[in-house]
C-alpha positions as a printed NumPy array, in Angstrom:
array([[ -8.419,  12.105,  -1.322],
       [ -8.069,   8.577,  -0.318],
       [ -4.728,   6.885,  -0.188],
       [ -3.427,   4.191,  -2.466],
       [ -6.06 ,   4.771,  -5.13 ],
       [ -5.603,   8.301,  -6.394],
       [ -2.418,   8.341,  -8.378],
       [ -4.16 ,  10.888, -10.641],
       [ -4.483,  13.452,  -7.878],
       [ -1.819,  15.341,  -5.904],
       [ -1.142,  14.203,  -2.347],
       [  0.571,  16.81 ,  -0.184],
       [  1.754,  18.832,  -3.169],
       [  3.634,  22.116,  -3.037],
       [  0.259,  23.883,  -3.128],
       [ -0.417,  22.835,   0.452],
       [  0.598,  25.268,   3.209],
       [  4.074,  24.457,   4.493],
       [  2.743,  23.881,   8.014],
       [  0.569,  21.026,   6.709],
       [  2.965,  19.229,   4.385],
       [  4.912,  17.146,   6.889],
       [  1.714,  16.053,   8.625],
       [  0.11 ,  15.141,   5.297],
       [  3.13 ,  13.103,   4.272],
       [  3.152,  11.181,   7.565],
       [ -0.589,  10.482,   7.315],
       [ -0.101,   9.326,   3.736],
       [  2.738,   6.98 ,   4.739],
       [  0.594,   5.476,   7.479],
       [ -2.31 ,   4.872,   5.116],
       [ -0.055,   3.636,   2.312],
       [  1.624,   1.194,   4.694],
       [ -1.716,  -0.132,   5.954],
       [ -3.065,  -0.391,   2.403],
       [  0.02 ,  -2.353,   1.341],
       [ -0.488,  -4.749,   4.26 ],
       [ -3.968,  -5.492,   2.92 ],
       [ -3.007,  -5.693,  -0.767],
       [  0.641,  -6.377,  -1.47 ],
       [  2.862,  -9.437,  -1.192],
       [  1.996, -13.075,  -0.565],
       [  0.851, -12.975,   3.052],
       [ -2.138, -15.083,   4.043],
       [ -5.374, -13.285,   5.015],
       [ -4.876, -14.143,   8.686],
       [ -1.389, -12.625,   8.59 ],
       [ -2.672,  -9.464,   6.933],
       [ -5.425,  -9.061,   9.515],
       [ -2.95 ,  -9.627,  12.341],
       [ -0.648,  -6.929,  10.969],
       [ -3.548,  -4.485,  10.694],
       [ -4.566,  -5.338,  14.261],
       [ -1.02 ,  -4.513,  15.366],
       [ -1.498,  -1.022,  13.903],
       [ -4.774,  -0.7  ,  15.809],
       [ -2.941,  -1.659,  18.986],
       [ -0.37 ,   1.053,  18.34 ],
       [ -3.143,   3.592,  17.769],
       [ -4.572,   2.544,  21.125],
       [ -1.192,   3.304,  22.708],
       [ -1.249,   6.752,  21.139],
       [ -4.783,   7.296,  22.405],
       [ -3.658,   6.289,  25.897],
       [ -0.762,   8.724,  25.878],
       [  1.83 ,   5.968,  25.544],
       [  4.655,   5.623,  23.02 ],
       [  4.012,   3.242,  20.105],
       [  6.723,   0.794,  19.075],
       [  7.354,   1.42 ,  15.361],
       [  9.126,   4.488,  14.002],
       [  6.241,   5.271,  11.654],
       [  3.668,   5.194,  14.444],
       [  5.921,   7.286,  16.695],
       [  6.071,   9.908,  13.964],
       [  2.312,   9.682,  13.509],
       [  1.865,  10.156,  17.265],
       [  3.859,  13.389,  17.094],
       [  1.709,  14.655,  14.215],
       [ -1.513,  13.738,  16.024],
       [ -0.342,  15.538,  19.173],
       [  0.955,  18.608,  17.346],
       [ -2.282,  19.153,  15.42 ],
       [ -4.816,  17.727,  17.86 ],
       [ -6.043,  15.215,  15.284],
       [ -8.863,  12.784,  16.106],
       [ -8.067,   9.072,  16.14 ],
       [-11.387,   7.937,  14.633],
       [-10.321,   8.547,  10.986],
       [ -7.252,   6.337,  11.452],
       [ -9.351,   3.531,  12.915],
       [-11.789,   3.911,  10.004],
       [ -8.964,   3.504,   7.491],
       [ -7.775,   0.33 ,   9.192],
       [-11.35 ,  -0.975,   9.201],
       [-11.593,  -0.437,   5.44 ],
       [ -8.25 ,  -2.095,   4.745],
       [ -9.247,  -5.096,   6.854],
       [-12.448,  -5.29 ,   4.837],
       [-10.348,  -5.412,   1.662],
       [ -8.823,  -8.639,   2.962],
       [-12.176, -10.316,   3.547],
       [-14.744,  -8.784,   1.189],
       [-14.513,  -8.86 ,  -2.618],
       [-18.098,  -8.077,  -3.714],
       [-20.654,  -5.376,  -2.835],
       [-24.335,  -6.161,  -3.063],
       [-25.559,  -2.613,  -3.637],
       [-24.428,   0.992,  -3.839],
       [-25.128,   1.597,  -0.144],
       [-22.604,  -1.09 ,   0.799],
       [-20.042,   0.466,  -1.504],
       [-20.595,   3.956,  -0.104],
       [-20.164,   2.601,   3.428],
       [-16.796,   1.216,   2.386],
       [-15.852,   4.606,   0.891],
       [-16.925,   6.258,   4.153],
       [-14.078,   4.404,   5.838],
       [-11.53 ,   4.07 ,   3.015],
       [-11.672,   7.568,   1.526],
       [-13.558,  10.05 ,   3.689],
       [-11.2  ,   9.844,   6.703],
       [ -8.309,  11.368,   4.764],
       [-10.437,  14.308,   3.66 ],
       [-11.571,  14.839,   7.235],
       [ -7.99 ,  14.769,   8.441],
       [ -7.034,  17.392,   5.848],
       [ -9.83 ,  19.612,   7.119],
       [ -8.713,  19.091,  10.702],
       [ -5.186,  20.16 ,   9.758],
       [ -6.686,  23.25 ,   8.138],
       [ -8.823,  24.039,  11.176],
       [-12.141,  23.358,   9.434],
       [-14.636,  21.252,  11.362],
       [-18.097,  22.588,  10.623],
       [-20.662,  19.948,   9.588],
       [-21.255,  21.404,   6.116],
       [-17.551,  21.342,   5.227],
       [-17.239,  17.791,   6.518],
       [-20.239,  16.692,   4.438],
       [-18.838,  18.296,   1.285],
       [-15.442,  16.713,   1.922],
       [-17.11 ,  13.317,   2.302],
       [-18.867,  13.812,  -1.036],
       [-15.623,  14.626,  -2.832],
       [-13.675,  11.77 ,  -1.238],
       [-16.357,   9.161,  -1.896],
       [-16.597,  10.361,  -5.496],
       [-12.829,  10.066,  -5.985],
       [-12.883,   6.536,  -4.618],
       [-15.717,   5.618,  -6.975],
       [-13.861,   7.171,  -9.904],
       [-10.901,   4.964,  -9.139],
       [-13.136,   1.895,  -8.989],
       [-14.554,   2.704, -12.43 ],
       [-11.033,   3.261, -13.793],
       [ -9.752,   0.027, -12.349],
       [-12.455,  -2.517, -13.162],
       [ -9.906,  -4.654, -15.032],
       [ -7.142,  -4.233, -12.449],
       [ -9.456,  -5.08 ,  -9.561],
       [-10.711,  -8.151, -11.416],
       [ -7.139,  -9.471, -11.485],
       [ -7.114,  -9.072,  -7.683],
       [-10.36 , -11.034,  -7.419],
       [-12.462,  -7.963,  -6.624],
       [-15.527,  -6.427,  -8.232],
       [-16.612,  -3.036,  -6.933],
       [-19.476,  -2.491,  -9.35 ],
       [-22.551,  -3.266,  -7.205],
       [-23.947,  -6.719,  -7.784],
       [-27.514,  -5.441,  -8.107],
       [-26.428,  -3.096, -10.911],
       [-24.791,  -5.967, -12.774],
       [-28.005,  -7.958, -12.369],
       [-30.176,  -5.046, -13.49 ],
       [-28.24 ,  -4.752, -16.747],
       [-27.966,  -8.545, -17.035],
       [-24.192,  -8.426, -17.102],
       [-22.32 , -11.399, -15.705],
       [-18.844, -11.279, -14.236],
       [-17.657, -13.427, -17.113],
       [-17.994, -10.316, -19.288],
       [-15.516,  -8.518, -17.04 ],
       [-13.247, -11.559, -17.22 ],
       [-13.337, -11.288, -21.039],
       [-12.561,  -7.547, -20.912],
       [-15.706,  -7.116, -22.968],
       [-17.081,  -3.568, -23.135],
       [-19.835,  -4.502, -25.591],
       [-23.579,  -4.834, -25.276],
       [-25.117,  -2.718, -22.501],
       [-21.8  ,  -2.245, -20.686],
       [-21.66 ,   1.472, -21.696],
       [-25.117,   1.982, -20.161],
       [-24.   ,   0.403, -16.893],
       [-20.862,   2.507, -16.768],
       [-22.84 ,   5.641, -17.614],
       [-24.984,   5.016, -14.54 ],
       [-21.913,   4.646, -12.332],
       [-20.282,   7.733, -13.875],
       [-23.358,   9.833, -13.085],
       [-23.37 ,   8.629,  -9.49 ],
       [-19.756,   9.663,  -8.968],
       [-20.289,  12.976, -10.754],
       [-23.3  ,  13.827,  -8.595],
       [-21.266,  13.292,  -5.414],
       [-18.328,  15.262,  -6.798],
       [-20.613,  18.163,  -7.675],
       [-22.276,  18.1  ,  -4.276],
       [-18.902,  18.538,  -2.589],
       [-17.297,  20.925,  -5.094],
       [-18.32 ,  24.198,  -3.332],
       [-15.827,  23.266,  -0.609],
       [-13.009,  23.987,  -3.07 ],
       [-14.168,  27.604,  -3.172],
       [-15.031,  27.827,   0.512],
       [-11.521,  26.865,   1.641],
       [ -9.099,  29.759,   1.434],
       [ -5.503,  29.76 ,   0.331],
       [ -3.435,  26.922,  -1.053],
       [ -5.613,  24.112,   0.259],
       [ -8.556,  25.526,  -1.675],
       [ -6.5  ,  25.545,  -4.863],
       [ -5.295,  22.003,  -4.236],
       [ -8.863,  20.825,  -3.765],
       [-10.061,  22.675,  -6.841],
       [ -7.484,  20.848,  -8.958],
       [ -8.529,  17.524,  -7.419],
       [-12.222,  18.093,  -8.143],
       [-11.553,  19.18 , -11.714],
       [ -9.221,  16.202, -12.173],
       [-11.981,  13.881, -11.032],
       [-14.393,  15.417, -13.519],
       [-11.811,  15.009, -16.264],
       [-11.33 ,  11.308, -15.527],
       [-15.092,  10.749, -15.587],
       [-15.27 ,  12.474, -18.962],
       [-12.511,  10.228, -20.304],
       [-14.357,   7.113, -19.131],
       [-17.558,   8.426, -20.697],
       [-15.82 ,   9.293, -23.975],
       [-14.561,   5.708, -24.403],
       [-18.047,   4.389, -23.608],
       [-16.853,   2.78 , -20.412],
       [-14.164,   0.693, -22.094],
       [-11.63 ,   0.744, -19.263],
       [-10.319,  -2.624, -20.44 ],
       [ -8.504,  -1.431, -23.559],
       [ -6.8  ,   1.471, -21.811],
       [ -7.138,   2.762, -18.246],
       [ -8.137,   6.446, -18.453],
       [ -5.528,   8.62 , -16.743],
       [ -4.603,  12.295, -16.702],
       [ -1.75 ,  13.394, -18.96 ],
       [  0.018,  16.748, -19.2  ],
       [ -2.578,  18.097, -21.644],
       [ -5.308,  17.273, -19.161],
       [ -3.431,  19.049, -16.39 ],
       [ -3.008,  22.15 , -18.551],
       [ -6.764,  22.154, -19.097],
       [ -7.421,  21.586, -15.398],
       [ -5.126,  24.424, -14.291],
       [ -6.652,  26.787, -16.856],
       [-10.155,  25.898, -15.74 ],
       [ -9.235,  26.27 , -12.075],
       [ -7.992,  29.774, -12.806],
       [-10.877,  30.909, -14.976],
       [-14.052,  29.011, -14.124],
       [-16.014,  28.966, -10.888],
       [-17.869,  25.791,  -9.971],
       [-21.429,  26.008, -11.217],
       [-24.384,  25.37 ,  -8.959],
       [-26.076,  23.695, -11.908],
       [-25.504,  20.069, -12.747],
       [-22.641,  19.538, -15.171],
       [-22.688,  16.808, -17.755],
       [-19.727,  14.679, -18.757]])
């Protein structure tokens, strides 16, 4: 899970072990606060970057064994100490949020994935650290799931991001399909737009599938939470596919019928090793 983008997916739900919930909520508040600094309100870019730098400075205090100034960062310091959490994921999140202030276009998919590496993957890695999982294979699968969820949100929110002056669809993909940004501005899902979106859907699905075995590897409540998240991601991709990529008319979201389907599938179906199609 990344923070601030995955309203469709549970964050620190009752499925999580009780020992993890407070830590997850504090981590979420930190990331939500930093994300809001980058995105919300009328602050100038320089002011946003300065506020994010102030959070970095407080992280440095935590790393040096000193007490940070704000109540939120003091609480985060207690969580980090109690669970022995690494600081690198928090710095990565702040790096991604600072990039949101300055960068509004991505030349290719590699650039976009690098952003996801810092905006989404750190939260998954922190969840694993709280669970006591740190083997390279689990970390790689977590990264795949988190990057996929971030991509899914980008494909959901093409219209919303356009209003913020951002385009996350890679520029070289737009050029390949000969789609100009004026088509996004018109909320036009015609022409070859469905083909472009189908390509992006398949990319996200491939990453989600690559990471999905982690949902079975993790035991207990966290495994169930992750299984629901993975299946929810698949469901959103199917909804985008079913409307031929028209995320302008209505943003695809999960409703109660979708969640009934997801829970049923989580209880009855094991993740296949074969490639699934949306």
